[in-house]
mmCIF file with all atom_site columns, C-alpha atoms in Angstrom:
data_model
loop_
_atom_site.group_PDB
_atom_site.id
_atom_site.type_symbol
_atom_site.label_atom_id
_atom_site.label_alt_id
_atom_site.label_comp_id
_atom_site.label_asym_id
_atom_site.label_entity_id
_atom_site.label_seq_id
_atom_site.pdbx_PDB_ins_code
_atom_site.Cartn_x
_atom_site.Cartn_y
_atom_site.Cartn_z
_atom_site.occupancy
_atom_site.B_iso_or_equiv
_atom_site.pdbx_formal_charge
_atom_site.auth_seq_id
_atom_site.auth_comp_id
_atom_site.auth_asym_id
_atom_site.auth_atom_id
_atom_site.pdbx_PDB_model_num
ATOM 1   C CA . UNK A 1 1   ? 118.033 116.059 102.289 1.00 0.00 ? 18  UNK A CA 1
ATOM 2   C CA . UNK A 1 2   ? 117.603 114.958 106.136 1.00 0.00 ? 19  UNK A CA 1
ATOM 3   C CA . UNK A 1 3   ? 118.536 110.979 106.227 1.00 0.00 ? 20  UNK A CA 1
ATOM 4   C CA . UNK A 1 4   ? 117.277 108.289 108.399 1.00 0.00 ? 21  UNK A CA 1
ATOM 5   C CA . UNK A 1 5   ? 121.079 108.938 109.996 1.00 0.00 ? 22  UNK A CA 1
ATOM 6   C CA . UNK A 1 6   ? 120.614 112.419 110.838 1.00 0.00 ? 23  UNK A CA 1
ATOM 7   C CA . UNK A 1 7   ? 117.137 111.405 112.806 1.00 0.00 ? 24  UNK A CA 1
ATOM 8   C CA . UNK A 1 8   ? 119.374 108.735 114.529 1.00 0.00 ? 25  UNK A CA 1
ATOM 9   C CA . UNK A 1 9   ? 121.697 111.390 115.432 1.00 0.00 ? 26  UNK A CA 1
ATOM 10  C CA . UNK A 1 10  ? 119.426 113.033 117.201 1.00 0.00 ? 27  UNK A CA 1
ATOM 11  C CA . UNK A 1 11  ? 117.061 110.608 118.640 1.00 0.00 ? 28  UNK A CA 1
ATOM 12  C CA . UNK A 1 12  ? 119.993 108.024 119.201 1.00 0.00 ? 29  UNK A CA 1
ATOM 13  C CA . UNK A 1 13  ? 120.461 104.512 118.574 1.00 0.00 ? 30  UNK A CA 1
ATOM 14  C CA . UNK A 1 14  ? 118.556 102.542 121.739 1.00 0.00 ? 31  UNK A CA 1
ATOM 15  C CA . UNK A 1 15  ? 116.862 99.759  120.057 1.00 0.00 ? 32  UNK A CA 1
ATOM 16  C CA . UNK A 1 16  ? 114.042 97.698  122.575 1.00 0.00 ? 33  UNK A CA 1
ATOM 17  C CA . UNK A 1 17  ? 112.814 94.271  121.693 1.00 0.00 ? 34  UNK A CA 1
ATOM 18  C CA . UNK A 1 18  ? 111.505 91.345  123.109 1.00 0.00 ? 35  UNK A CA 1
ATOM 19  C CA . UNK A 1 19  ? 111.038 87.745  122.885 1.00 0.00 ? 36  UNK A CA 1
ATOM 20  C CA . UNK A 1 20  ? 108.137 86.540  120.993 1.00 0.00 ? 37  UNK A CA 1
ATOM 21  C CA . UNK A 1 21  ? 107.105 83.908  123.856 1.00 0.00 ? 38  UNK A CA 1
ATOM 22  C CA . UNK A 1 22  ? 107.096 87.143  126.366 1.00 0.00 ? 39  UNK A CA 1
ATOM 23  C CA . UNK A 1 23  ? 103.810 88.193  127.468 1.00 0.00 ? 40  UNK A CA 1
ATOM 24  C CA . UNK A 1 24  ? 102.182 90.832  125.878 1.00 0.00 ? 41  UNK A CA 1
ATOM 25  C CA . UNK A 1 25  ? 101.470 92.109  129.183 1.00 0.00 ? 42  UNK A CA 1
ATOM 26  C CA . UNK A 1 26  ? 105.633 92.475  129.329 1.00 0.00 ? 43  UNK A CA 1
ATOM 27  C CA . UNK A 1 27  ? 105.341 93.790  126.495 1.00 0.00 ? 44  UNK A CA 1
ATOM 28  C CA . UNK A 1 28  ? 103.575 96.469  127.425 1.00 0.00 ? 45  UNK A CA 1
ATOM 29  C CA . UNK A 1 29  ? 105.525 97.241  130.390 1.00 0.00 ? 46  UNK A CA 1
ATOM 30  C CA . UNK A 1 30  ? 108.558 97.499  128.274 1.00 0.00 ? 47  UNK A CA 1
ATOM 31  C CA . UNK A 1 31  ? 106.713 99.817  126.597 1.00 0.00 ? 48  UNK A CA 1
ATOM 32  C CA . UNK A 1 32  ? 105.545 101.906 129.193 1.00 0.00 ? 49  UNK A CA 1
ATOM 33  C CA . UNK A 1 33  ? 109.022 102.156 130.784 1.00 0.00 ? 50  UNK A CA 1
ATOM 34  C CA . UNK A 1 34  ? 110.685 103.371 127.499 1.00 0.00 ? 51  UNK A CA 1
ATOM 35  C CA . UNK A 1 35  ? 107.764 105.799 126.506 1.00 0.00 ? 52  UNK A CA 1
ATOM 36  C CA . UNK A 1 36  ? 107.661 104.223 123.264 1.00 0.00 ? 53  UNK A CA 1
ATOM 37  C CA . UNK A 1 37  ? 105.050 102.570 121.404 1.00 0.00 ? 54  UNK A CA 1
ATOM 38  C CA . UNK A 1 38  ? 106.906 99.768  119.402 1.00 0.00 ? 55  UNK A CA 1
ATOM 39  C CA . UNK A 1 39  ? 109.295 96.344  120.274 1.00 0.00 ? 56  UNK A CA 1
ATOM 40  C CA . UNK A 1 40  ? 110.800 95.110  117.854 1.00 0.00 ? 57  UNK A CA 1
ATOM 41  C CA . UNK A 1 41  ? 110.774 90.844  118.333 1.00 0.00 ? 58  UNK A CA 1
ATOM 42  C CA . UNK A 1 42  ? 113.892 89.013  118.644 1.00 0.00 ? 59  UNK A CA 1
ATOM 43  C CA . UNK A 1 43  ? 114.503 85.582  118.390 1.00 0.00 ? 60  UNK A CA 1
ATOM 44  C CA . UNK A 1 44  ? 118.227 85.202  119.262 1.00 0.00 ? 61  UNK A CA 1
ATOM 45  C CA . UNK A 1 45  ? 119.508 87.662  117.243 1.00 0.00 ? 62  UNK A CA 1
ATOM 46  C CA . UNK A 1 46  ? 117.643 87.380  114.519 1.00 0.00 ? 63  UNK A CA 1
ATOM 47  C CA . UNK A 1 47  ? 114.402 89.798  113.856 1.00 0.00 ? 64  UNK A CA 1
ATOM 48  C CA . UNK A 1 48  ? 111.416 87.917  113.801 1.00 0.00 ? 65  UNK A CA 1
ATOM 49  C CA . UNK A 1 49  ? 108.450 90.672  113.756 1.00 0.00 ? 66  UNK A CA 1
ATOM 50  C CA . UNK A 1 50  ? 107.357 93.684  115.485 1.00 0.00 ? 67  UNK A CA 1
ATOM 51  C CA . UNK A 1 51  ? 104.606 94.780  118.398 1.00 0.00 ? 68  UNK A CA 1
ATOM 52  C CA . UNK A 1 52  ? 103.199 97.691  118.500 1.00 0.00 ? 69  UNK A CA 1
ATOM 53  C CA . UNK A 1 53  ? 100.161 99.832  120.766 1.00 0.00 ? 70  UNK A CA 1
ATOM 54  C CA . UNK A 1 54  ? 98.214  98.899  118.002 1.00 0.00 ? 71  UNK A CA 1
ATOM 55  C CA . UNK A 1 55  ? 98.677  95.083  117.750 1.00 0.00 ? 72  UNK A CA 1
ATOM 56  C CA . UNK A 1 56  ? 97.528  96.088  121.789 1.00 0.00 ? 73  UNK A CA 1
ATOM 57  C CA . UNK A 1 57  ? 94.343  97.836  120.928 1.00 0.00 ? 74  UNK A CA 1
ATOM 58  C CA . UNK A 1 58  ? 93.213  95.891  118.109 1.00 0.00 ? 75  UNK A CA 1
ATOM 59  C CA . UNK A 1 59  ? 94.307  92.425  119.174 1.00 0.00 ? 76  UNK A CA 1
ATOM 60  C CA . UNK A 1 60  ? 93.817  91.295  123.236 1.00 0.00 ? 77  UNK A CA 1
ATOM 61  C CA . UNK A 1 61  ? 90.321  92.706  124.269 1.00 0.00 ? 78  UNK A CA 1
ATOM 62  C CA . UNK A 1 62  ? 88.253  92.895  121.465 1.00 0.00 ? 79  UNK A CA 1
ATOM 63  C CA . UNK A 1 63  ? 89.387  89.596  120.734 1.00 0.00 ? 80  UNK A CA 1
ATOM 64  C CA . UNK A 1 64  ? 88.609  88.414  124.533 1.00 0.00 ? 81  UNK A CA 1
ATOM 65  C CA . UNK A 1 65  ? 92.283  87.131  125.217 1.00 0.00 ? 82  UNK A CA 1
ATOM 66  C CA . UNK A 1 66  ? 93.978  89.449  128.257 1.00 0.00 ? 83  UNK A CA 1
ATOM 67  C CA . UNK A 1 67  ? 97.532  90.452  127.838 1.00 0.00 ? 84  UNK A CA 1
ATOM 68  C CA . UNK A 1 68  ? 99.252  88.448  130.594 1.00 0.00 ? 85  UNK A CA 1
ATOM 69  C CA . UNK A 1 69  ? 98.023  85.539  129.148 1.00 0.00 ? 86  UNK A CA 1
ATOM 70  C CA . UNK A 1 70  ? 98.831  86.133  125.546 1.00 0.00 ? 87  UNK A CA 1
ATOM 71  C CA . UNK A 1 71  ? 102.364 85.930  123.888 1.00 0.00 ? 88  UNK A CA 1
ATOM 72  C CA . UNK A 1 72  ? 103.634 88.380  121.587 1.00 0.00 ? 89  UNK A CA 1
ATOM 73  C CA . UNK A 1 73  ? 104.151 86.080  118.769 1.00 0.00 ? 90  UNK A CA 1
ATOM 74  C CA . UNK A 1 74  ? 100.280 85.411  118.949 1.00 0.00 ? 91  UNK A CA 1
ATOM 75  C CA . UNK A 1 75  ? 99.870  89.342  117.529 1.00 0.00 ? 92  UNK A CA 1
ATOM 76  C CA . UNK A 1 76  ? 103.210 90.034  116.264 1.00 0.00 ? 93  UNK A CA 1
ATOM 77  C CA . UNK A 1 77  ? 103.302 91.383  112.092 1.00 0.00 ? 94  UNK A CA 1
ATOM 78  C CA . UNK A 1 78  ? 106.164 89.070  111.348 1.00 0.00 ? 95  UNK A CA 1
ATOM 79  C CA . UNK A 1 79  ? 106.561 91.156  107.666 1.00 0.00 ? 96  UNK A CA 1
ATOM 80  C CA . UNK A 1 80  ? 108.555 94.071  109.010 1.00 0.00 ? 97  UNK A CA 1
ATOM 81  C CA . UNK A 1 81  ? 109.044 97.101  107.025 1.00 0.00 ? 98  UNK A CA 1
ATOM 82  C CA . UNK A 1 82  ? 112.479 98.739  107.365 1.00 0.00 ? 99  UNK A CA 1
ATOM 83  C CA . UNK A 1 83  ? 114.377 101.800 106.937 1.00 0.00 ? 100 UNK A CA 1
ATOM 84  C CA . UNK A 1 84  ? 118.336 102.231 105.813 1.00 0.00 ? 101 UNK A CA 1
ATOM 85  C CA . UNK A 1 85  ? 120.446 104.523 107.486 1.00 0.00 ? 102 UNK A CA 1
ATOM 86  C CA . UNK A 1 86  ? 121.166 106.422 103.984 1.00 0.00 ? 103 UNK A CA 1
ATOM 87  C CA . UNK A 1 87  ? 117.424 106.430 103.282 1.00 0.00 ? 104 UNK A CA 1
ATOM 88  C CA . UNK A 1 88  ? 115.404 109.913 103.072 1.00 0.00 ? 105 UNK A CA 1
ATOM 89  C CA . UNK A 1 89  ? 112.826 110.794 105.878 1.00 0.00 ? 106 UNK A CA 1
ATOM 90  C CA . UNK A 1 90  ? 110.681 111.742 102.472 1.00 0.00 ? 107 UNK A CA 1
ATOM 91  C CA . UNK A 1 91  ? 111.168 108.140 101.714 1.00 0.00 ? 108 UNK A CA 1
ATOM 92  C CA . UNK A 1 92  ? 110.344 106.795 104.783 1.00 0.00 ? 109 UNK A CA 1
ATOM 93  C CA . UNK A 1 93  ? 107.314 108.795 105.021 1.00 0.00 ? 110 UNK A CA 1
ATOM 94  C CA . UNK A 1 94  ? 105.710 107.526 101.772 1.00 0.00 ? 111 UNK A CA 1
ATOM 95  C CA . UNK A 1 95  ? 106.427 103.780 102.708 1.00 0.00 ? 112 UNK A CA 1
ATOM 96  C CA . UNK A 1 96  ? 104.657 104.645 106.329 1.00 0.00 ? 113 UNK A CA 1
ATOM 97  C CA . UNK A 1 97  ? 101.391 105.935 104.532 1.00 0.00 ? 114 UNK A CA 1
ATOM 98  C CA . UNK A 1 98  ? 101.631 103.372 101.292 1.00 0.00 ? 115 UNK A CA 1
ATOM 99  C CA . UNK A 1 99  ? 101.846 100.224 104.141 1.00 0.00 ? 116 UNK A CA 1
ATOM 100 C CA . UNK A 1 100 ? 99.763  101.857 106.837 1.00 0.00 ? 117 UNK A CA 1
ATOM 101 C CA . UNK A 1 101 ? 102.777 101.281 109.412 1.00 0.00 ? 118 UNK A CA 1
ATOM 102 C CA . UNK A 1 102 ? 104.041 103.489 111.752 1.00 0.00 ? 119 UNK A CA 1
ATOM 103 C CA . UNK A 1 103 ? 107.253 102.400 113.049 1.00 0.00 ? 120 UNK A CA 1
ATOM 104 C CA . UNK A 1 104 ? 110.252 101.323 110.662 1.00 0.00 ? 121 UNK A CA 1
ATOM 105 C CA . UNK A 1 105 ? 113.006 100.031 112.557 1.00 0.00 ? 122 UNK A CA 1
ATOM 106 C CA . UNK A 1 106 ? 116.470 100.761 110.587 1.00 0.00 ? 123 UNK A CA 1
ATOM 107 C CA . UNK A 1 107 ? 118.887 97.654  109.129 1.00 0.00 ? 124 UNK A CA 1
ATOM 108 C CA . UNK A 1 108 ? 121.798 98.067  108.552 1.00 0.00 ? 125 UNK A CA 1
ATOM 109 C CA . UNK A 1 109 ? 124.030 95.652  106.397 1.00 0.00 ? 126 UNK A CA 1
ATOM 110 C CA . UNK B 2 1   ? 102.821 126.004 101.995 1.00 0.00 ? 21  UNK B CA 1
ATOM 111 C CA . UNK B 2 2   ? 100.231 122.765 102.899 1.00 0.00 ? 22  UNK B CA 1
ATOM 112 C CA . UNK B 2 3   ? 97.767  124.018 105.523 1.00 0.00 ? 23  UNK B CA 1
ATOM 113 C CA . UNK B 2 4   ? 95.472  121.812 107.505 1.00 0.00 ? 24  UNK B CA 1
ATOM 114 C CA . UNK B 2 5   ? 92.734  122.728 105.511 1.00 0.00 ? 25  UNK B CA 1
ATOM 115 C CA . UNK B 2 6   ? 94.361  120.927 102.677 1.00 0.00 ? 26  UNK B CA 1
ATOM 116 C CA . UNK B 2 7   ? 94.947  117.785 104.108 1.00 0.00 ? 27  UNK B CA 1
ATOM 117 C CA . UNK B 2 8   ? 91.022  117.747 105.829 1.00 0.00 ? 28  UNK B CA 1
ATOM 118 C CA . UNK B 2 9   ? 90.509  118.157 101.615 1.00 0.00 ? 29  UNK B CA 1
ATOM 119 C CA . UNK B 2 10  ? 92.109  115.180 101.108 1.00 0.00 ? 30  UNK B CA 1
ATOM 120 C CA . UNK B 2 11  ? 91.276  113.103 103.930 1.00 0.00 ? 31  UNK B CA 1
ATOM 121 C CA . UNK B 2 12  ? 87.711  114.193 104.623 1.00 0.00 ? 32  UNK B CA 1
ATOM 122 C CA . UNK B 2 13  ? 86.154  115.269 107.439 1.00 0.00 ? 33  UNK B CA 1
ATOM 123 C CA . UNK B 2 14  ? 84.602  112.320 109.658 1.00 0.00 ? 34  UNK B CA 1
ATOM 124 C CA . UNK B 2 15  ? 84.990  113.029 112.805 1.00 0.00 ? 35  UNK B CA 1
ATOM 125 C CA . UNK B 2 16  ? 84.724  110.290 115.503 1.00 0.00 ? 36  UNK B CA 1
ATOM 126 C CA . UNK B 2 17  ? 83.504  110.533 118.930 1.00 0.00 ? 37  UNK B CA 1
ATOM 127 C CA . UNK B 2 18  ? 81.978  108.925 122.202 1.00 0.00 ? 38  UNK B CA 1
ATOM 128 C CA . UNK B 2 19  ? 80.707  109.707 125.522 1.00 0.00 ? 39  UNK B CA 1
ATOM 129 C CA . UNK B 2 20  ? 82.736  110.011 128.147 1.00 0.00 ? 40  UNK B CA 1
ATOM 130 C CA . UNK B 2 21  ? 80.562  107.372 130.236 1.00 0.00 ? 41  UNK B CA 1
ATOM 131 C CA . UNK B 2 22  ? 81.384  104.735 127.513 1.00 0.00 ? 42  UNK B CA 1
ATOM 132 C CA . UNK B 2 23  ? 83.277  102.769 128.505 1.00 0.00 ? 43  UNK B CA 1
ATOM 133 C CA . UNK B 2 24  ? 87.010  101.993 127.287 1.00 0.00 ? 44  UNK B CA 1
ATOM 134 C CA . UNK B 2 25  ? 86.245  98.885  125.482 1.00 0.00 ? 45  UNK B CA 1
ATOM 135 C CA . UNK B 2 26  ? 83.276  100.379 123.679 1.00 0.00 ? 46  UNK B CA 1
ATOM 136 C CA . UNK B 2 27  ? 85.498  102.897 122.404 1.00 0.00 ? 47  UNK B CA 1
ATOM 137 C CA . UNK B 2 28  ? 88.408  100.679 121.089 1.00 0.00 ? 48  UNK B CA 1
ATOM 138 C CA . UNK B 2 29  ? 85.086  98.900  119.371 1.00 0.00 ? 49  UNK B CA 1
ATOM 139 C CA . UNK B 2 30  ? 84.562  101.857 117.693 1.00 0.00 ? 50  UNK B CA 1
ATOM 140 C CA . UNK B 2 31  ? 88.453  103.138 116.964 1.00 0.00 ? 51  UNK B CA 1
ATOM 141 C CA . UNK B 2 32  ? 88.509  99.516  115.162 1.00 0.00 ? 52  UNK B CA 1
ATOM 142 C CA . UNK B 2 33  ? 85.658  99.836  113.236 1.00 0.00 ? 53  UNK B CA 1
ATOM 143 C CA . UNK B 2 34  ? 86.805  102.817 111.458 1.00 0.00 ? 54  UNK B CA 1
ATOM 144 C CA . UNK B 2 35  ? 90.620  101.795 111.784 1.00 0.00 ? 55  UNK B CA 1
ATOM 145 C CA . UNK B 2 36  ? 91.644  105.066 113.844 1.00 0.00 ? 56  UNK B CA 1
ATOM 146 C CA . UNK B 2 37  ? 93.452  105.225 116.776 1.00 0.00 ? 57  UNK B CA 1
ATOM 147 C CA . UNK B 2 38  ? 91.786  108.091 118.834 1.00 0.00 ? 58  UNK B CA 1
ATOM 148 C CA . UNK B 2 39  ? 88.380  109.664 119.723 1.00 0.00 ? 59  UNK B CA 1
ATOM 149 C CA . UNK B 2 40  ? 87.153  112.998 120.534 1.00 0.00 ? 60  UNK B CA 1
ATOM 150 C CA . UNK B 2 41  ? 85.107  112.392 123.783 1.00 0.00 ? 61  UNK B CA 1
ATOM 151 C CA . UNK B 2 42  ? 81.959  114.695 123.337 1.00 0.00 ? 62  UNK B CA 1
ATOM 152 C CA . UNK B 2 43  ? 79.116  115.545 126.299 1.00 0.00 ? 63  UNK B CA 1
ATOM 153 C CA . UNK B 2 44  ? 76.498  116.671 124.187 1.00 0.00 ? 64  UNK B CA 1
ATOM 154 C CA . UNK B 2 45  ? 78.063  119.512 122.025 1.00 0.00 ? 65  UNK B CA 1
ATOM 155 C CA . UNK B 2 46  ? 81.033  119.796 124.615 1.00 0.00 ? 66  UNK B CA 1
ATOM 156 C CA . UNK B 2 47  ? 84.487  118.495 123.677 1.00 0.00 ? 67  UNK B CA 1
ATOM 157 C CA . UNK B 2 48  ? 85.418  117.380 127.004 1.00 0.00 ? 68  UNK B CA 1
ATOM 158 C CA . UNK B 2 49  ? 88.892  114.970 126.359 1.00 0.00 ? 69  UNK B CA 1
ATOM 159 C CA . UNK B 2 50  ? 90.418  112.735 123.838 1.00 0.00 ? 70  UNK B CA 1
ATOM 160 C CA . UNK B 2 51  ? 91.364  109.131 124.176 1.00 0.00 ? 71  UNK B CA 1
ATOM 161 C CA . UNK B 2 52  ? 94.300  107.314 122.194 1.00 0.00 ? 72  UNK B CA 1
ATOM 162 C CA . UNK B 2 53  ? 95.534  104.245 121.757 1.00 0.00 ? 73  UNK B CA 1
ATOM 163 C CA . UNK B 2 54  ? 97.752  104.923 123.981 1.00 0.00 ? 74  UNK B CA 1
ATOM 164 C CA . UNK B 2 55  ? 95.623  105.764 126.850 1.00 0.00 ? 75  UNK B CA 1
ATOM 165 C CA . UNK B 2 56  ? 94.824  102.175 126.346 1.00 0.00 ? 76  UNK B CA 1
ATOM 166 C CA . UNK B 2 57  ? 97.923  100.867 126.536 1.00 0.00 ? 77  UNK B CA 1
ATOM 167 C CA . UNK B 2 58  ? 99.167  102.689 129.154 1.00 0.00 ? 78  UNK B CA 1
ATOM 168 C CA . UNK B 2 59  ? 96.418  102.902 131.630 1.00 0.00 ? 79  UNK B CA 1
ATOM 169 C CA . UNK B 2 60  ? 94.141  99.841  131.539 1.00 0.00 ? 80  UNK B CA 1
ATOM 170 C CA . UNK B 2 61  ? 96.169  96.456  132.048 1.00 0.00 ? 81  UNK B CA 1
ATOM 171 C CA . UNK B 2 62  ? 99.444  97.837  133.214 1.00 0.00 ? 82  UNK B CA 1
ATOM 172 C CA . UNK B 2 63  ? 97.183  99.603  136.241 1.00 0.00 ? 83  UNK B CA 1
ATOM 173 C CA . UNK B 2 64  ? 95.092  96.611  136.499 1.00 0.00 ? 84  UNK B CA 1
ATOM 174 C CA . UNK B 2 65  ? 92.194  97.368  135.287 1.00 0.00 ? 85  UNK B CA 1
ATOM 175 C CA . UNK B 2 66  ? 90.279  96.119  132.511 1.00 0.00 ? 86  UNK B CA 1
ATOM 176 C CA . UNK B 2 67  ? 88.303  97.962  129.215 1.00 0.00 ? 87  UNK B CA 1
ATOM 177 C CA . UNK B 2 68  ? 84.713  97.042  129.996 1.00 0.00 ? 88  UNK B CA 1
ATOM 178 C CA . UNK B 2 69  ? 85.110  97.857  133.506 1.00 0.00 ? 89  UNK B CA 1
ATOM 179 C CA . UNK B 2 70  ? 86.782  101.305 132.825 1.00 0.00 ? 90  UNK B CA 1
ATOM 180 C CA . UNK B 2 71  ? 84.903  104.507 131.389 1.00 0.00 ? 91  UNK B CA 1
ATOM 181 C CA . UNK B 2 72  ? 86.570  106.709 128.986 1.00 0.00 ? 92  UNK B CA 1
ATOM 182 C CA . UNK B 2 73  ? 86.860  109.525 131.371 1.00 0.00 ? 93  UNK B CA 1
ATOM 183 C CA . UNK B 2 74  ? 88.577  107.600 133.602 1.00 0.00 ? 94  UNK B CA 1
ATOM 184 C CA . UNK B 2 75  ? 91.716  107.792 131.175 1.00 0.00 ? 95  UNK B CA 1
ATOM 185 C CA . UNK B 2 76  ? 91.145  110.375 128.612 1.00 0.00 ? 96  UNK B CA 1
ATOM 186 C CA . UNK B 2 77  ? 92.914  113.617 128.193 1.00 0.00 ? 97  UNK B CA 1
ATOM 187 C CA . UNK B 2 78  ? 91.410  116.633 129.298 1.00 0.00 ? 98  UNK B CA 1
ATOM 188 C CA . UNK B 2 79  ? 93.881  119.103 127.868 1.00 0.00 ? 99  UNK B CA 1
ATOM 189 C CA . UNK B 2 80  ? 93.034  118.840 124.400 1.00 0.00 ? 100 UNK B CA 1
ATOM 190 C CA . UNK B 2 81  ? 95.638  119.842 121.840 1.00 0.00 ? 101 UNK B CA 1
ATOM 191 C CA . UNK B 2 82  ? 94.044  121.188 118.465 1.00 0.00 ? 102 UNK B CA 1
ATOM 192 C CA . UNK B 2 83  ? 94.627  122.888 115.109 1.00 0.00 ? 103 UNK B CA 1
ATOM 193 C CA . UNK B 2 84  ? 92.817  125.334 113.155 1.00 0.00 ? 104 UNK B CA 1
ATOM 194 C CA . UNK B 2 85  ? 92.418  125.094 109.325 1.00 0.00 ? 105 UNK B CA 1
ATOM 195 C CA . UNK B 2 86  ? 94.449  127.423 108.089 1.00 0.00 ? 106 UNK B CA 1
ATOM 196 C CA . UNK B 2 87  ? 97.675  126.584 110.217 1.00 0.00 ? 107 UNK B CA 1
ATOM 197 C CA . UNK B 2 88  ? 100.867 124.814 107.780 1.00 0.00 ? 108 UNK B CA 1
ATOM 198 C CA . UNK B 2 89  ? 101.475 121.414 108.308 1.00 0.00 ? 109 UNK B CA 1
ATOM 199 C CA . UNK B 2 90  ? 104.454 122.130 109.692 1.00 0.00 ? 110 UNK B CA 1
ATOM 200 C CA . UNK B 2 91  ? 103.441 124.226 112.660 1.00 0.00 ? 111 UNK B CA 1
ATOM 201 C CA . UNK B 2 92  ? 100.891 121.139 113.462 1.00 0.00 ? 112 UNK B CA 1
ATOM 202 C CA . UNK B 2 93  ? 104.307 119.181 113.522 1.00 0.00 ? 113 UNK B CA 1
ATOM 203 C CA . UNK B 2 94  ? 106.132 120.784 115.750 1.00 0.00 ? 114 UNK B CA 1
ATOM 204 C CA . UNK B 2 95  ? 103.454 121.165 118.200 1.00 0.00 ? 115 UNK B CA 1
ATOM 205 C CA . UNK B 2 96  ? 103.064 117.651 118.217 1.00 0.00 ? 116 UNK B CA 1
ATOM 206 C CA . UNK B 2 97  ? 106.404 117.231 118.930 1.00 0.00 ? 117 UNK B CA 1
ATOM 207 C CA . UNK B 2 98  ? 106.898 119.579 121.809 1.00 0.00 ? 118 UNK B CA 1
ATOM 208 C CA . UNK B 2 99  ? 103.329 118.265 123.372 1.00 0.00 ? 119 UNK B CA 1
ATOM 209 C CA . UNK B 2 100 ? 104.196 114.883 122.272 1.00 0.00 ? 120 UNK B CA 1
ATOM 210 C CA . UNK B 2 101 ? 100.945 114.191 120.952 1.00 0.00 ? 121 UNK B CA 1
ATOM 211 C CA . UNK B 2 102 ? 100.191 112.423 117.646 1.00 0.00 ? 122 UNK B CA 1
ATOM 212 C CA . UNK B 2 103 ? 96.378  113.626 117.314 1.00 0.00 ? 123 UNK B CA 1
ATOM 213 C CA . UNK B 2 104 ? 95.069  116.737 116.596 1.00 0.00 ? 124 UNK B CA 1
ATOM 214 C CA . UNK B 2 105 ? 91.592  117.632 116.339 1.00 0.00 ? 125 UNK B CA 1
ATOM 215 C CA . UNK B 2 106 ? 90.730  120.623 113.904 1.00 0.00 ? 126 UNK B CA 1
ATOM 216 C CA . UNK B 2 107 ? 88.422  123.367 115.532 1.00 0.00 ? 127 UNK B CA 1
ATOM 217 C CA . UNK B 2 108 ? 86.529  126.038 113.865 1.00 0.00 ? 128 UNK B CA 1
ATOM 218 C CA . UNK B 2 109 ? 86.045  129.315 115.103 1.00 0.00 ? 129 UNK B CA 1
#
């Protein structure tokens, strides 16, 4: 059985996040420079939601706001799905499809 | 052994397209309307590119530009991955992972 722990092995441990009064244009540029699709939001150290490409796509233009001059809270999900460490990938897939998500970030404690 | 085939079965077989002179906004209009996050881009019977989400978020604000003042073939992909029917699921995997693409349109013959 391949665990969430074995991906993170491999794929290692870099977590990237941002502050929900950030732009979502920063966003996106933190985005870009990682190659990844997803931040997660941070308040302090506490989690406070998740941005993704699709937040992006669904959220700033066909809504007529621009992304400099939105913040990420304003299209943030602030109910984040997540993923333990000793969880299966099988698992993790079935949550992804069941809540239409496709980024889990992984909590541990 | 799960083919594509068997997942089109399930998932049916709407495919979703627009014209390469469309322009970007247009086609995140239509990637929202029937909550996908990519396009075939078709001239006439031609498959000509694919645009993503990602396209979006990587090429329209970030380079200054903006979705109604952008056409689609301005940032699509012209190098179209693709799968055929009877390929396994996990052959469509790992070519998305080596091309790091996350959308495959199926061809026939």
């Amino acid at each position: 059985m391949t665990t969430v722990k074995h991906v993170l092995d491999k794929k290692g441990r870099d977590v990237h996040s941002i502050h929900p009064d950030a732009s979502v244009f920063d966003a996106l540029k933190r985005m870009a420079e990682s190659n990844i699709g997803s931040l997660i939001v941070l308040e302090g150290d506490k989690l406070v939601g998740i941005i993704t490409e699709r937040h992006y796509s669904r959220e700033i233009a066909l809504k007529g706001r621009t992304s400099p001059a939105t913040l990420v809270r304003d299209i943030m999900s602030t109910r984040v799905m997540f993923a333990r460490p000793e969880q299966s990938v099988e698992e993790c897939m079935a949550v992804m499809t069941a809540r239409a998500v496709r980024h889990l970030p992984v909590l541990e404690n």
